[in-house]
mmCIF file of C-alpha atoms in Angstrom:
data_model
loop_
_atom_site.group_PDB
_atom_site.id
_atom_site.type_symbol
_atom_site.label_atom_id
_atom_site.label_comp_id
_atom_site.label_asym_id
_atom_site.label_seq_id
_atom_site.Cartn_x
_atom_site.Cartn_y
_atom_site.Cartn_z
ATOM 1 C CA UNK A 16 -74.605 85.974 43.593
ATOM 2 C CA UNK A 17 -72.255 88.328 43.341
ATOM 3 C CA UNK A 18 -71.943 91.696 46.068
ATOM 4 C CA UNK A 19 -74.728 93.922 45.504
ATOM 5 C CA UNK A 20 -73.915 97.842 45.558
ATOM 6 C CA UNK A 21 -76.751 100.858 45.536
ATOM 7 C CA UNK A 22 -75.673 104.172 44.823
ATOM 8 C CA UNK A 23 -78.496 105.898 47.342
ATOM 9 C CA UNK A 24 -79.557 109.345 48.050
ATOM 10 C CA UNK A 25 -81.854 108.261 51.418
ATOM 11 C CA UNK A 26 -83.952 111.719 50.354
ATOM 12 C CA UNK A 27 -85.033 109.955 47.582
ATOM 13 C CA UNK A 28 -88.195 108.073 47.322
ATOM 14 C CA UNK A 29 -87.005 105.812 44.161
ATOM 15 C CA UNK A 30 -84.045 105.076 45.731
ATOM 16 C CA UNK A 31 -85.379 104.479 49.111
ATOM 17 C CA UNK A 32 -88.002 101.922 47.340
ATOM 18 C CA UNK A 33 -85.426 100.142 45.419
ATOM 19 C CA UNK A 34 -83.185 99.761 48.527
ATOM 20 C CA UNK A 35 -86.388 97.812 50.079
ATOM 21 C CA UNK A 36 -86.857 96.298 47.113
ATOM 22 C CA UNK A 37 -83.556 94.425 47.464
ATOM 23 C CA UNK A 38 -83.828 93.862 51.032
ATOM 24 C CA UNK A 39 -87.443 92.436 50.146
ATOM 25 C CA UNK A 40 -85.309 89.718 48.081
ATOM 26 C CA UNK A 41 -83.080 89.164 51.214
ATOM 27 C CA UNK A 42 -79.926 91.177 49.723
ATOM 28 C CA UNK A 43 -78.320 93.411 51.929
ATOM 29 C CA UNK A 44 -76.334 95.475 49.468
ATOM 30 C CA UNK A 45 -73.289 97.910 49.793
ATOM 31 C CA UNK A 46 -74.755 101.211 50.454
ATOM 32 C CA UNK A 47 -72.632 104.281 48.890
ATOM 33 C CA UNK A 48 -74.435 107.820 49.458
ATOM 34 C CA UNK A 49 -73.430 109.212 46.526
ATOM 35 C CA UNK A 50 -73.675 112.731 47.331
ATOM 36 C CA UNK A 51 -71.491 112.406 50.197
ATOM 37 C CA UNK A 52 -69.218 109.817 49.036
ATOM 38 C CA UNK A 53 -69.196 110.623 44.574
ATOM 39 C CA UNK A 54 -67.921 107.742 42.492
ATOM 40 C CA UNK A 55 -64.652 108.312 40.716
ATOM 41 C CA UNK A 56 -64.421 109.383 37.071
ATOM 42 C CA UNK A 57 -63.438 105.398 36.510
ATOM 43 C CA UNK A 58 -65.827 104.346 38.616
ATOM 44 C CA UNK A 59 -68.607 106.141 36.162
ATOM 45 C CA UNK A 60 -66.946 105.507 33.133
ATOM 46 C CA UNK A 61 -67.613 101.671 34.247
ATOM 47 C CA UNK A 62 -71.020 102.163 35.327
ATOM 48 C CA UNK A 63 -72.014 103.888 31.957
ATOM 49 C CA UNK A 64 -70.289 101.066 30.099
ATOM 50 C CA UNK A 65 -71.959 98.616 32.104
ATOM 51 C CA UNK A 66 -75.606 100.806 31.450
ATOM 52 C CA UNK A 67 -74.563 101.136 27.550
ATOM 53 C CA UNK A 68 -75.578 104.994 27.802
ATOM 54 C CA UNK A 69 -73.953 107.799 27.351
ATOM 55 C CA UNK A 70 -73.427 110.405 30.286
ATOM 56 C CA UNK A 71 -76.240 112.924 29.764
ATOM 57 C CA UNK A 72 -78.222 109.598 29.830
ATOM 58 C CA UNK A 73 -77.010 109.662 33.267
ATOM 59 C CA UNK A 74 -77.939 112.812 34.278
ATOM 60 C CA UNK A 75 -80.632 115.170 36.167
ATOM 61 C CA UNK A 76 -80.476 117.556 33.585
ATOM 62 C CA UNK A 77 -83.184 119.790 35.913
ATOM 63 C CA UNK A 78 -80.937 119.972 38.041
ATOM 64 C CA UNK A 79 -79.783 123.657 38.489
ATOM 65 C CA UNK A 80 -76.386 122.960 38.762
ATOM 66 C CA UNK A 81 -76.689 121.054 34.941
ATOM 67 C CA UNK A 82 -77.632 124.806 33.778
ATOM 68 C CA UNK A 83 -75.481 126.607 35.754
ATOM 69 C CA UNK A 84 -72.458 124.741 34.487
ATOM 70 C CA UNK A 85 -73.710 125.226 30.648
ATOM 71 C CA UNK A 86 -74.008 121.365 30.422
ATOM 72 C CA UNK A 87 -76.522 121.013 27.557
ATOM 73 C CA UNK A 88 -73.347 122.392 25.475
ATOM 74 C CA UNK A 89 -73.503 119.800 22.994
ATOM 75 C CA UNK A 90 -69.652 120.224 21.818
ATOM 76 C CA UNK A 91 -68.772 119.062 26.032
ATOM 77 C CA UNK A 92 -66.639 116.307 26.036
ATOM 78 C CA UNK A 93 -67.834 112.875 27.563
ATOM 79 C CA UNK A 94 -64.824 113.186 29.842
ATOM 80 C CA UNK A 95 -65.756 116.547 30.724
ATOM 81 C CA UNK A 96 -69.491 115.407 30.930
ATOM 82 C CA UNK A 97 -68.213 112.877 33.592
ATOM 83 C CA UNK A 98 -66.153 115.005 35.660
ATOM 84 C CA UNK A 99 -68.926 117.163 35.765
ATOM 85 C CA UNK A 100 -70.803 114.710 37.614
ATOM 86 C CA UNK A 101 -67.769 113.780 39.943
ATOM 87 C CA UNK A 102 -68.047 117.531 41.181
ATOM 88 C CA UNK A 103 -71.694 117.695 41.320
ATOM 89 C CA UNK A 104 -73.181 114.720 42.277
ATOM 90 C CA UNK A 105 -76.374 115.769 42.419
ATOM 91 C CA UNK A 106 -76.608 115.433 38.793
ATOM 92 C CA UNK A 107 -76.430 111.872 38.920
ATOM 93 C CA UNK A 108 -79.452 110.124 38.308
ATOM 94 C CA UNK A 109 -80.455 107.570 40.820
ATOM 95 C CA UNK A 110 -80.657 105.127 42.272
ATOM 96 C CA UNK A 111 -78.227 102.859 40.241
ATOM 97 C CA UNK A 112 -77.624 99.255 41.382
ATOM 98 C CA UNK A 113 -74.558 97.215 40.609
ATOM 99 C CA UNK A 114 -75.102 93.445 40.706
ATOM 100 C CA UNK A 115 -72.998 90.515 39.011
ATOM 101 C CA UNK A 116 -71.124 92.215 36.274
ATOM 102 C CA UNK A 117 -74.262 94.362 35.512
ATOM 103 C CA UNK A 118 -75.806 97.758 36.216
ATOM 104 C CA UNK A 119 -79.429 99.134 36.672
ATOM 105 C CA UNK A 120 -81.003 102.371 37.256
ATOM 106 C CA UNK A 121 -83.951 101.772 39.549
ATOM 107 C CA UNK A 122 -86.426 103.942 38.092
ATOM 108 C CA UNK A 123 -89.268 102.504 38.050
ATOM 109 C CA UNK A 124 -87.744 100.069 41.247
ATOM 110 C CA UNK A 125 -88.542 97.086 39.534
ATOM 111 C CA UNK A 126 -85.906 97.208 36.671
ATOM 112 C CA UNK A 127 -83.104 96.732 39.524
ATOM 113 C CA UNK A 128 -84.428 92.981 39.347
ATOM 114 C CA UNK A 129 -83.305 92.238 35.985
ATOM 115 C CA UNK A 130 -79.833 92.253 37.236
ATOM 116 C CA UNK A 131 -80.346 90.343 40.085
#
């Protein structure tokens, strides 16, 4: 099997579960903290590819900062829609695991194992 990366917020109880989840099924995966460490623009163009969704799919749209930067603008840009999350994070939704060539968001846990 390939390197196993989680893109974890340790406040969050979905993410904490998936991250014992994996360890449950004796991976010990990259841990990234998002919010202190934010991928790259590249880094979520891939991770959308790899999800097949587009990047409101990919984000916590009640999140305050997803009003307060007018984000349900429908005429936004996906690039602009990205780099959005690059500055804030927060608005990612989580937590999203990255296993051989393939991407899951754990929510419920449980889907994280299809790409295992």
């Amino acid at each position: 099997m390939s390197q196993v990366s989680i893109y974890h917020n340790p406040r969050c109880s979905k993410s904490r579960q998936t991250l014992q989840l994996l360890r449950e099924q004796g991976i010990e995966p990259i841990i990234i903290e998002y919010l202190t460490s934010p991928p790259t623009s590249a880094q979520l163009s891939e991770i959308l590819q790899l999800l097949d969704k587009n990047p409101r799919d990919l984000m916590r749209q009640k999140e305050a900062e997803y009003q307060d930067n007018g984000l349900d603008n429908p005429s936004l840009s996906q690039e602009q829609l990205i780099a959005a999350m690059v500055a804030h994070p927060i608005l990612i939704e989580r937590p999203i695991v990255l296993a051989n060539g393939k991407a899951a968001i754990g929510r419920p846990p449980e889907k994280v194992l299809e790409i295992l």
